[in-house]
Coordinates of C-alpha atoms and ligand atoms in Angstrom, one line a residue:
M64 CA 24.9 6.3 21.3
S65 CA 27.7 8.6 20.9
N66 CA 27.4 12.4 20.4
P67 CA 26.1 13.0 16.9
A68 CA 28.5 14.7 14.5
E69 CA 25.7 15.7 12.0
H70 CA 22.5 17.6 13.0
Y71 CA 19.5 18.1 10.7
D72 CA 16.3 19.8 11.0
A73 CA 14.6 16.7 9.8
I74 CA 15.6 13.0 9.0
V75 CA 13.3 11.2 6.4
I76 CA 13.5 7.4 6.4
G77 CA 12.3 5.9 3.2
S78 CA 12.6 7.0 -0.5
G79 CA 9.3 5.9 -2.0
F80 CA 6.6 8.1 -3.1
G81 CA 6.0 9.5 0.3
G82 CA 9.6 9.8 1.5
L83 CA 10.8 11.6 -1.7
Y84 CA 8.1 14.0 -1.7
A85 CA 8.8 14.8 2.1
L86 CA 12.3 15.3 1.3
H87 CA 11.4 17.7 -1.6
H88 CA 8.8 19.6 0.4
L89 CA 10.7 20.1 3.6
R90 CA 14.1 20.9 1.9
D91 CA 12.9 22.9 -1.2
Q92 CA 9.6 24.5 -0.1
L93 CA 10.3 25.1 3.7
G94 CA 14.1 25.5 3.4
L95 CA 15.0 23.0 6.0
N96 CA 18.2 20.9 6.3
V97 CA 17.2 17.5 5.5
R98 CA 18.8 14.1 5.2
A99 CA 17.1 11.0 3.9
F100 CA 18.0 7.3 4.4
D101 CA 17.0 4.2 2.6
G102 CA 18.1 0.7 3.0
A103 CA 17.4 0.0 -0.7
G104 CA 19.9 0.6 -3.4
G105 CA 17.8 3.3 -5.0
V106 CA 14.6 5.3 -4.9
G107 CA 11.2 3.7 -5.3
G108 CA 10.3 2.1 -2.0
T109 CA 7.5 -0.4 -2.9
W110 CA 8.4 0.0 -6.6
W111 CA 12.1 -0.8 -5.9
Y112 CA 11.3 -4.0 -4.2
N113 CA 8.2 -5.3 -5.9
R114 CA 9.7 -6.2 -9.4
Y115 CA 8.1 -9.6 -9.9
P116 CA 6.7 -10.5 -13.3
G117 CA 3.5 -8.8 -14.0
A118 CA 3.7 -6.1 -11.2
R119 CA 1.8 -3.1 -12.4
V120 CA -0.2 -0.4 -10.7
D121 CA -3.8 -1.2 -10.1
A122 CA -4.9 2.3 -10.2
P123 CA -7.7 3.4 -12.7
S124 CA -5.3 5.4 -14.8
S125 CA -1.6 5.9 -14.4
P126 CA -1.5 9.7 -14.5
F127 CA -3.4 9.7 -11.3
Y128 CA -1.1 7.4 -9.6
A129 CA 1.6 10.0 -9.6
Y130 CA 2.8 13.2 -8.1
T131 CA 0.0 15.8 -8.4
F132 CA 1.6 19.0 -7.2
S133 CA 3.8 20.0 -10.3
Q134 CA 2.1 20.9 -13.5
E135 CA 5.6 20.7 -15.1
M136 CA 6.0 17.1 -14.0
V137 CA 2.5 16.3 -15.3
D138 CA 3.4 17.9 -18.7
E139 CA 6.7 16.3 -19.2
W140 CA 6.1 12.7 -18.2
E141 CA 4.6 10.5 -20.9
W142 CA 2.4 7.8 -19.5
T143 CA 1.7 5.4 -22.2
E144 CA -0.6 2.9 -20.6
T145 CA -3.6 3.1 -18.3
Q146 CA -2.0 0.8 -15.8
S147 CA 1.8 1.2 -16.0
G148 CA 4.2 -1.5 -15.2
Q149 CA 6.6 -1.6 -12.4
P150 CA 9.6 -0.6 -14.5
T151 CA 7.8 2.6 -15.7
I152 CA 6.8 3.7 -12.3
L153 CA 10.3 3.1 -11.0
K154 CA 11.7 5.2 -13.9
Y155 CA 9.1 7.9 -13.1
L156 CA 10.3 8.1 -9.5
E157 CA 13.9 8.1 -10.4
H158 CA 13.2 10.9 -12.8
F159 CA 11.4 12.8 -10.0
A160 CA 14.5 12.3 -7.7
E161 CA 16.8 13.7 -10.4
R162 CA 14.5 16.5 -11.6
F163 CA 14.4 18.0 -8.1
D164 CA 18.0 17.1 -7.3
L165 CA 17.0 14.9 -4.4
L166 CA 19.7 12.2 -4.8
K167 CA 22.6 14.2 -3.2
D168 CA 20.6 14.2 0.1
I169 CA 19.6 10.5 0.3
Q170 CA 21.9 7.9 1.6
F171 CA 21.1 4.5 0.0
E172 CA 21.9 1.0 1.3
T173 CA 21.8 2.4 4.7
W174 CA 19.5 1.1 7.4
V175 CA 18.4 3.3 10.4
V176 CA 19.1 0.7 13.2
D177 CA 18.2 2.9 16.1
A178 CA 16.1 6.1 16.6
R179 CA 15.8 7.5 20.2
Y180 CA 14.2 10.7 21.3
D181 CA 16.4 12.9 23.6
E182 CA 14.0 14.8 25.8
A183 CA 16.3 17.5 27.0
A184 CA 17.7 18.3 23.5
Q185 CA 14.1 17.8 21.9
H186 CA 15.6 15.9 19.1
W187 CA 15.8 12.5 17.6
L188 CA 19.2 10.6 17.8
I189 CA 19.6 8.2 14.8
E190 CA 22.2 5.4 14.3
T191 CA 22.7 3.6 11.1
D192 CA 24.2 0.2 10.1
S193 CA 27.2 2.0 8.8
G194 CA 27.9 3.4 12.3
Q195 CA 26.9 6.9 11.8
T196 CA 25.1 8.8 14.5
L197 CA 23.2 11.8 13.6
S198 CA 20.5 14.0 15.2
A199 CA 17.4 15.9 13.9
Q200 CA 14.6 17.8 15.5
F201 CA 12.1 15.9 13.5
L202 CA 11.9 12.4 12.3
V203 CA 9.7 11.6 9.3
C204 CA 9.0 7.9 8.9
A205 CA 8.0 7.1 5.3
V206 CA 8.9 3.5 5.8
G207 CA 6.2 1.9 3.6
A208 CA 2.8 0.5 4.4
L209 CA 3.7 -2.7 2.6
F210 CA 7.3 -3.4 3.4
V211 CA 7.9 -6.2 6.0
T212 CA 7.4 -9.4 4.2
N213 CA 5.4 -12.3 5.6
K214 CA 7.1 -15.6 5.2
P215 CA 5.0 -18.7 6.1
D216 CA 6.5 -20.8 8.7
Y217 CA 5.6 -24.2 7.3
P218 CA 7.7 -27.0 8.8
G219 CA 10.9 -27.6 6.7
I220 CA 10.4 -24.5 4.4
D221 CA 14.0 -23.6 4.9
D222 CA 15.2 -27.1 3.8
F223 CA 13.7 -26.5 0.3
A224 CA 16.6 -26.8 -2.0
G225 CA 15.4 -25.0 -5.0
D226 CA 15.2 -21.2 -5.5
C227 CA 12.7 -19.3 -3.4
Y228 CA 11.6 -15.8 -4.1
H229 CA 9.2 -13.5 -2.3
T230 CA 7.3 -11.3 -4.6
G231 CA 8.0 -8.3 -2.1
R232 CA 11.8 -8.8 -2.4
W233 CA 12.2 -9.8 -5.9
P234 CA 15.8 -10.1 -7.3
H235 CA 17.2 -7.4 -9.5
E236 CA 18.7 -10.0 -11.9
E237 CA 16.5 -11.8 -14.4
V238 CA 14.7 -14.9 -13.0
S239 CA 14.1 -17.5 -15.7
F240 CA 11.2 -19.9 -15.1
S241 CA 11.8 -21.7 -18.4
G242 CA 11.7 -25.5 -18.0
K243 CA 11.0 -25.1 -14.4
R244 CA 8.3 -26.5 -12.1
V245 CA 7.1 -23.6 -10.1
G246 CA 5.1 -23.6 -7.0
V247 CA 3.2 -20.2 -6.0
I248 CA 1.8 -19.7 -2.5
G249 CA -0.5 -16.8 -2.2
T250 CA -3.3 -15.3 -4.4
G251 CA -3.4 -11.7 -3.3
S252 CA -2.7 -8.8 -5.7
S253 CA 0.9 -10.0 -6.1
G254 CA 0.3 -13.6 -6.8
I255 CA -2.6 -12.8 -9.0
Q256 CA -0.5 -10.5 -11.1
A257 CA 2.5 -12.9 -11.2
I258 CA 0.9 -16.2 -11.9
P259 CA -0.2 -15.5 -15.5
E260 CA 3.2 -14.3 -16.4
I261 CA 5.0 -17.1 -14.7
A262 CA 2.7 -19.6 -16.4
K263 CA 3.6 -18.3 -19.9
E264 CA 7.2 -19.4 -19.2
A265 CA 7.3 -22.2 -16.8
E266 CA 7.0 -25.9 -17.7
H267 CA 4.4 -26.2 -14.9
V268 CA 2.9 -24.0 -12.2
T269 CA 1.1 -25.2 -9.2
V270 CA -0.8 -22.6 -7.3
F271 CA -1.4 -23.1 -3.6
Q272 CA -4.4 -21.0 -2.6
R273 CA -5.7 -20.4 0.8
T274 CA -8.4 -17.9 0.2
P275 CA -10.1 -17.4 -3.3
Q276 CA -10.2 -14.0 -4.4
Y277 CA -12.4 -11.4 -6.2
S278 CA -10.4 -10.1 -9.1
L279 CA -11.7 -7.8 -11.8
P280 CA -10.3 -7.5 -15.3
A281 CA -7.8 -4.6 -15.3
R282 CA -8.4 -3.9 -19.0
N283 CA -5.0 -2.2 -19.2
R284 CA -4.8 -0.3 -22.5
P285 CA -2.6 2.2 -24.2
L286 CA -3.3 5.8 -22.9
S287 CA -4.4 7.9 -25.9
K288 CA -2.4 11.1 -26.6
E289 CA -5.9 12.8 -26.5
D290 CA -6.6 11.7 -22.9
L291 CA -3.2 12.6 -21.9
A292 CA -3.5 16.1 -23.4
R293 CA -6.9 16.6 -21.7
Y294 CA -5.5 15.5 -18.4
R295 CA -2.7 18.0 -18.7
E296 CA -4.9 20.8 -19.7
E297 CA -7.4 20.0 -16.9
W298 CA -4.9 19.2 -14.3
D299 CA -5.8 21.7 -11.6
D300 CA -9.3 20.6 -11.7
L301 CA -8.5 17.0 -11.8
R302 CA -6.2 17.5 -8.8
T303 CA -9.0 19.1 -6.8
S304 CA -11.3 16.3 -7.8
M305 CA -8.9 13.6 -6.7
R306 CA -8.6 15.4 -3.2
R307 CA -12.4 15.6 -3.0
R308 CA -13.3 12.1 -4.4
G309 CA -11.3 9.7 -2.3
G310 CA -8.1 10.0 -4.3
W311 CA -9.4 9.5 -8.0
P312 CA -11.0 12.1 -10.1
F313 CA -14.1 9.9 -10.8
S314 CA -17.5 10.2 -9.5
T315 CA -18.9 7.3 -7.6
S316 CA -22.2 6.0 -8.2
R317 CA -25.2 7.6 -6.5
L318 CA -27.7 5.2 -7.9
R319 CA -29.8 3.2 -5.5
A320 CA -30.1 -0.6 -6.2
S321 CA -33.6 -0.6 -4.8
E322 CA -34.7 1.7 -7.6
A323 CA -33.5 -0.7 -10.3
S324 CA -35.0 -4.2 -11.3
P325 CA -32.7 -7.3 -10.9
E326 CA -32.3 -7.2 -14.7
E327 CA -31.2 -3.6 -14.8
R328 CA -28.8 -4.3 -12.1
R329 CA -27.3 -7.2 -13.8
A330 CA -27.1 -5.2 -17.0
R331 CA -25.1 -2.5 -15.1
Y332 CA -22.8 -5.0 -13.5
E333 CA -22.1 -6.5 -17.0
K334 CA -21.3 -2.9 -18.3
L335 CA -18.9 -2.2 -15.4
W336 CA -17.3 -5.5 -15.7
D337 CA -16.5 -4.7 -19.4
E338 CA -15.2 -1.4 -18.5
G339 CA -12.9 -3.1 -16.2
G340 CA -10.7 -1.7 -13.4
I341 CA -12.5 -0.7 -10.1
H342 CA -15.7 0.4 -11.7
L343 CA -17.8 -2.5 -10.5
S344 CA -16.9 -1.5 -7.0
I345 CA -17.3 2.3 -7.1
N346 CA -19.8 2.7 -10.0
S347 CA -22.6 0.1 -9.4
Y348 CA -24.8 1.3 -6.5
V349 CA -24.5 3.1 -3.4
G350 CA -23.5 0.8 -0.4
V351 CA -22.0 -2.2 -2.1
L352 CA -19.4 -2.3 0.7
S353 CA -22.0 -1.7 3.6
D354 CA -25.1 -3.4 2.5
A355 CA -24.9 -7.1 2.8
E356 CA -27.7 -8.0 0.5
L357 CA -26.4 -5.8 -2.4
N358 CA -23.0 -7.0 -1.8
D359 CA -24.2 -10.7 -2.1
E360 CA -25.5 -9.9 -5.4
V361 CA -22.4 -8.3 -6.6
S362 CA -20.5 -11.2 -5.2
E363 CA -22.5 -13.6 -7.0
F364 CA -22.1 -11.7 -10.3
V365 CA -18.4 -12.0 -10.1
R366 CA -18.6 -15.8 -9.1
D367 CA -20.6 -16.3 -12.2
K368 CA -17.9 -14.6 -14.2
I369 CA -15.3 -17.1 -12.7
R370 CA -17.6 -19.9 -13.5
E371 CA -18.0 -18.7 -17.0
T372 CA -14.3 -18.2 -17.5
V373 CA -12.6 -21.3 -16.0
T374 CA -13.5 -24.3 -18.1
D375 CA -12.8 -27.0 -15.5
A376 CA -15.7 -27.0 -13.1
D377 CA -13.8 -28.4 -10.1
T378 CA -11.1 -25.7 -10.6
A379 CA -13.8 -23.1 -11.0
A380 CA -15.4 -24.1 -7.8
K381 CA -12.2 -23.8 -5.7
L382 CA -11.7 -20.3 -7.1
L383 CA -15.1 -19.0 -5.9
P384 CA -14.7 -16.4 -3.0
D385 CA -17.0 -16.9 -0.2
Y386 CA -16.6 -13.5 1.8
Y387 CA -18.1 -10.0 1.0
F388 CA -17.0 -8.6 -2.3
G389 CA -14.4 -5.9 -1.8
T390 CA -13.7 -6.4 1.8
K391 CA -10.2 -7.8 1.0
R392 CA -8.2 -5.6 -1.4
L393 CA -10.0 -5.9 -4.8
I394 CA -7.5 -7.1 -7.3
L395 CA -7.2 -6.1 -11.0
D396 CA -5.8 -8.8 -13.1
N397 CA -4.7 -9.4 -16.7
G398 CA -6.0 -12.9 -17.4
Y399 CA -5.7 -14.4 -14.0
F400 CA -8.9 -16.8 -14.3
E401 CA -8.1 -17.6 -17.8
T402 CA -4.7 -18.9 -16.8
Y403 CA -6.3 -22.0 -15.2
N404 CA -7.4 -23.0 -18.5
R405 CA -3.8 -23.8 -19.5
D406 CA -2.5 -27.3 -19.5
N407 CA 0.6 -26.4 -17.3
V408 CA -1.3 -24.8 -14.4
A409 CA -2.9 -26.7 -11.5
L410 CA -4.7 -25.4 -8.4
V411 CA -4.5 -26.8 -4.9
D412 CA -7.0 -25.6 -2.4
L413 CA -5.1 -25.4 0.9
R414 CA -8.3 -25.3 2.7
S415 CA -9.2 -28.9 1.9
E416 CA -5.6 -29.9 1.3
P417 CA -3.3 -28.1 3.7
I418 CA 0.5 -28.1 3.3
E419 CA 1.9 -30.5 5.9
A420 CA 5.7 -29.9 5.3
F421 CA 8.3 -28.9 2.9
T422 CA 11.2 -31.2 1.7
A423 CA 14.4 -30.5 -0.3
E424 CA 12.5 -31.3 -3.5
G425 CA 9.1 -29.5 -2.8
L426 CA 6.2 -29.8 -0.5
R427 CA 3.8 -32.4 0.9
T428 CA 0.1 -31.5 1.1
K429 CA -2.4 -33.8 2.9
N430 CA -3.0 -35.8 -0.3
N431 CA 0.1 -35.3 -2.5
E432 CA 3.8 -34.8 -3.0
H433 CA 4.5 -31.6 -5.2
E434 CA 8.0 -31.6 -6.7
I435 CA 9.0 -28.1 -7.6
D436 CA 12.2 -26.4 -8.7
V437 CA 11.1 -22.8 -7.8
L438 CA 8.9 -21.6 -4.9
V439 CA 7.4 -18.2 -5.3
L440 CA 5.9 -16.7 -2.0
A441 CA 3.4 -14.1 -2.8
T442 CA 2.3 -14.1 0.9
G443 CA 2.1 -10.5 1.5
F444 CA 3.2 -8.2 4.2
D445 CA 3.0 -7.4 7.9
A446 CA 1.2 -4.4 6.6
V447 CA 1.2 -0.8 7.9
S448 CA 2.3 -1.3 11.4
G449 CA 5.1 -3.8 10.6
S450 CA 7.6 -1.3 9.1
M451 CA 7.2 1.1 12.1
L452 CA 7.7 -1.7 14.4
N453 CA 10.8 -2.8 12.4
L454 CA 12.2 0.6 12.9
N455 CA 11.0 0.5 16.7
P456 CA 11.8 4.1 17.7
K457 CA 12.2 4.8 21.4
G458 CA 10.2 7.8 22.6
R459 CA 9.9 9.5 26.0
G460 CA 11.4 7.6 28.8
G461 CA 13.0 5.2 26.4
V462 CA 9.7 3.4 25.9
S463 CA 9.9 1.5 22.5
L464 CA 7.2 1.5 19.9
K465 CA 7.0 -2.3 20.4
E466 CA 6.0 -1.7 24.0
K467 CA 3.6 1.1 23.1
W468 CA 1.9 -1.0 20.3
D469 CA 2.0 -4.3 22.2
D470 CA -1.8 -4.8 21.9
R471 CA -3.1 -1.9 19.8
F472 CA -1.5 0.5 17.3
D473 CA -2.6 3.6 19.1
N474 CA -1.7 6.9 17.2
Y475 CA -3.2 10.2 16.4
L476 CA -4.4 11.0 12.8
G477 CA -2.4 8.0 11.4
A478 CA 0.7 10.4 11.5
T479 CA 1.7 10.9 15.1
I480 CA 2.1 9.0 18.3
A481 CA 1.7 10.0 22.0
G482 CA 5.0 9.5 23.8
F483 CA 7.0 10.0 20.5
P484 CA 7.3 13.9 20.1
N485 CA 8.5 15.2 16.8
L486 CA 8.0 12.0 15.2
F487 CA 5.7 11.8 12.0
M488 CA 4.5 9.0 10.0
I489 CA 3.4 8.9 6.3
H490 CA 0.6 6.2 5.7
G491 CA 0.7 5.1 9.4
P492 CA -2.0 2.9 11.0
G493 CA -5.3 4.7 10.6
A494 CA -4.3 7.0 7.7
P495 CA -6.1 6.2 4.4
G496 CA -3.1 4.6 2.8
V497 CA -4.2 2.1 0.2
F498 CA -7.8 3.4 0.5
F499 CA -6.8 6.7 -1.2
T500 CA -4.1 7.4 -3.9
M501 CA -0.8 6.6 -2.2
P502 CA 1.1 9.3 -4.0
L503 CA -1.4 12.1 -3.6
G504 CA -1.9 10.8 0.2
G505 CA 1.9 11.2 0.7
E506 CA 2.0 14.5 -0.7
L507 CA -1.0 15.8 1.4
T508 CA 0.4 14.2 4.5
A509 CA 4.0 15.5 4.0
S510 CA 2.5 19.1 3.4
W511 CA 0.5 18.8 6.6
I512 CA 3.7 17.8 8.5
G513 CA 5.5 20.6 6.9
G514 CA 2.9 22.9 8.0
C515 CA 3.2 21.8 11.6
I516 CA 6.9 22.2 11.4
Q517 CA 6.5 25.6 10.1
H518 CA 4.0 26.6 12.8
M519 CA 6.6 25.4 15.4
R520 CA 9.4 27.4 13.9
D521 CA 7.4 30.5 13.7
A522 CA 6.4 30.3 17.4
K523 CA 9.8 28.9 18.5
L524 CA 8.5 25.7 19.8
G525 CA 10.8 22.7 20.5
S526 CA 8.4 19.8 20.6
V527 CA 5.0 18.5 19.4
E528 CA 3.4 15.6 20.8
A529 CA 0.0 13.9 20.5
S530 CA -2.0 13.4 23.6
E531 CA -3.3 10.1 24.7
E532 CA -6.8 11.5 24.9
A533 CA -6.6 12.5 21.2
E534 CA -5.4 9.0 20.3
G535 CA -8.5 7.5 21.9
I536 CA -10.9 9.9 20.2
W537 CA -9.1 9.0 16.8
D538 CA -9.3 5.3 17.3
A539 CA -13.1 5.6 18.0
E540 CA -13.4 7.8 14.8
I541 CA -11.7 5.5 12.5
N542 CA -13.2 2.3 13.8
G543 CA -16.7 4.0 13.9
I544 CA -16.2 4.5 10.0
A545 CA -15.0 1.0 9.5
N546 CA -17.7 -0.5 11.6
R547 CA -20.4 0.9 9.5
T548 CA -19.1 -1.2 6.6
L549 CA -18.7 -4.8 5.8
Y550 CA -14.8 -4.7 6.0
P551 CA -14.4 -5.8 9.6
Q552 CA -16.3 -9.0 8.9
T553 CA -13.6 -10.4 6.6
K554 CA -10.1 -11.6 7.8
S555 CA -7.7 -9.6 5.8
W556 CA -4.5 -7.6 6.0
Y557 CA -6.7 -4.4 6.6
M558 CA -7.6 -6.0 9.9
G559 CA -4.2 -7.3 10.7
A560 CA -5.6 -10.9 10.3
N561 CA -2.9 -12.3 7.8
I562 CA -0.3 -12.2 10.5
P563 CA -0.5 -14.7 13.3
G564 CA -0.7 -13.0 16.7
K565 CA -1.0 -9.5 15.2
P566 CA -3.6 -7.4 17.1
R567 CA -7.0 -7.1 15.2
Q568 CA -7.6 -3.6 14.3
F569 CA -8.7 -1.8 11.2
L570 CA -5.6 -0.4 9.7
G571 CA -6.9 2.3 7.3
H572 CA -9.1 5.2 7.2
L573 CA -11.9 4.6 4.8
R574 CA -12.8 8.1 4.0
G575 CA -9.6 9.5 2.6
S576 CA -11.0 13.0 1.6
H577 CA -12.6 13.3 5.0
Y578 CA -9.4 12.3 6.6
F579 CA -7.5 15.2 4.8
D580 CA -10.3 17.6 5.9
R581 CA -9.6 16.5 9.4
L582 CA -5.9 17.2 9.1
T583 CA -6.7 20.7 7.9
E584 CA -9.2 21.2 10.8
V585 CA -6.8 20.0 13.4
A586 CA -4.2 22.5 12.1
E587 CA -6.7 25.3 11.9
A588 CA -7.8 24.7 15.5
G589 CA -4.3 25.3 16.6
Y590 CA -3.2 21.7 16.4
E591 CA -6.0 20.3 18.5
G592 CA -5.0 17.2 20.2
F593 CA -1.4 18.0 20.4
T594 CA 0.8 19.6 23.1
F595 CA 3.7 21.7 22.4
E596 CA 6.8 22.6 24.5
P597 CA 8.7 25.8 24.0
A598 CA 12.2 25.3 22.5
S599 CA 14.4 24.3 25.5
G600 CA 17.4 26.2 23.9
E601 CA 18.4 27.3 20.5
V602 CA 16.5 25.0 18.0
R603 CA 19.4 23.7 16.2
Ligands
NAP838 P1 -1.8 -10.3 0.3 O1 -2.8 -9.5 -0.4 O2 -1.7 -10.3 1.7 O3 -1.9 -11.7 -0.2 C1 -1.1 -12.7 0.4 C2 -1.6 -14.1 -0.1 O4 -0.9 -15.1 0.5 C3 -3.1 -14.3 0.2 O5 -3.6 -15.1 -0.8 C4 -2.9 -15.2 1.5 O6 -4.0 -15.9 1.8 C5 -1.7 -15.9 1.2 N1 -1.0 -16.4 2.4 C6 -0.4 -15.7 3.3 N2 0.1 -16.5 4.2 C7 -0.1 -17.7 3.9 C8 0.2 -19.0 4.3 N3 0.8 -19.2 5.4 N4 -0.1 -20.1 3.7 C9 -0.7 -20.0 2.4 N5 -1.2 -18.8 2.0 C10 -0.8 -17.7 2.6 O7 -0.4 -9.8 -0.3 P2 0.0 -9.2 -1.8 O8 -0.5 -10.0 -2.7 O9 1.5 -9.0 -1.7 O10 -0.7 -7.8 -1.5 C11 -0.5 -6.9 -0.5 C12 -1.1 -5.5 -0.9 O11 -0.1 -4.9 -1.6 C13 -2.3 -5.5 -1.7 O12 -3.6 -5.7 -1.0 C14 -2.3 -4.2 -2.4 O13 -2.6 -3.2 -1.5 C15 -0.6 -4.0 -2.6 N6 -0.4 -4.5 -4.0 C16 -0.8 -3.7 -4.9 C17 -0.5 -4.1 -6.3 C18 -0.8 -3.3 -7.3 O14 -1.2 -3.6 -8.4 N7 -0.8 -1.9 -7.2 C19 0.2 -5.2 -6.5 C20 0.7 -6.0 -5.4 C21 0.3 -5.7 -4.1 P3 -5.2 -15.4 2.7 O15 -6.0 -14.5 1.7 O16 -5.9 -16.6 3.2 O17 -4.6 -14.6 3.9

């Protein structure tokens, strides 16, 4: 890498919720000289890429899936639905970038193709695909927890001659399904949001399902002016509540299932089902995600709802999930199960009828040929670790992240990695990520990163690095939390189980509020678990 012409205090990679806030915080609140890069053509991260039909937030209410730090932003942005669609969220992020004058410091359509730590200079050297070289003392990786797409490697898939779209890389131009026979592979959050919308337009839709899913009615509705006004008025308290209550300003149930009769419990599940959203999960009884017996009861309740909704008994049977409720990402849908009552929708259960091969005209399963015009891959992501490995920074001694993370995604606090000084991650492995509100999680993490940088500036320190010992303690801590729940018993992307050959490791922190307390404690203890080096020269 040639000698960099440009030097920054910090380089931020990514301009989704986390990256945009990091740029704003480091530049405008700490006064650092910051440059950001994004391979996409605009801001938005996930919301720039995932523009498939039906894409919308699955948060309990849109005002809480948003930046929380600025009362002005809260006051001026008019959320109109409880669960906003992708175009609205993208507009919101564009508004944020304009309002805080961030665009001038973001270079779009530019991929960072190499990042190496220079130990003597105590800074990162960056190379972009447009041939620029730059350096920065700090590298902030806001590269997205759900960015690297997972494409199935079925024999002949590349021979398919029709159009093929991945939900995570949806085209920016209109996709018409009118008069088309569409095949959809994948029934996670993306597939379950897209299928009802595609079915409204297409001539025929065949859904190829590997694992049936628990999906709850989203019950998206207009957000009343009164609710919005109240949120604005109470914003400070709501923000504190979000921070304390796992990302959302709602209390979770303290009711004990053992103190209610089966009839009372059933009535409670019905009420929460009618309320929609994640209430069945968080507001039923204590321990739904850790008590197998209670979980079985809730699972069966949802299976009953599926049986009631889907009129064809064979189809309903294929749609019944058989793992613990909530241990794969719970999905909020807008008429997903009802879609199977349409004449133009068919379901293929890949567990009894696997895909054998693709052809130019479609695909062949064990018992049938399926001719299709359009293939939609809703097959998810190499989540959390995938985007960091895609960047593959090289740390001390030129050791790459791919080498370091060969068999385990060792890190400290989900935000730093031993051997990679001055590098920070937002929503890295072991951070709360999707188990907390992503925008608030990004804000809190970026602020913590800013605090660490400020500490170093004040003390004239040149590098900060997590110790391997701290990584070990951290690993035990997050896995200890996960192992007290039912999550590890299910094959999910949370466990890395959706990607062949990926190490099995729980990829999130299940107690988001506690996690952010831990970040604070570590800082207050003088950045426990980190080693600092004095600045080797003038910190540029
Ligand atoms: P996903 O949850 O990983 O779902 C992928 C689907 O594709 C699963 O049904 C999976 O089956 C199937 N699949 C993968 N490989 C396959 C193969 N080779 N053959 C057949 N089927 C295959 O991915 P996603 O739906 O894109 O969602 C990922 C995450 O993004 C979500 O969990 C959520 O956190 C986030 N998300 C959020 C929203 C929102 O509303 N806010 C919307 C979309 C996504 P298996 O289950 O058997 O692996």
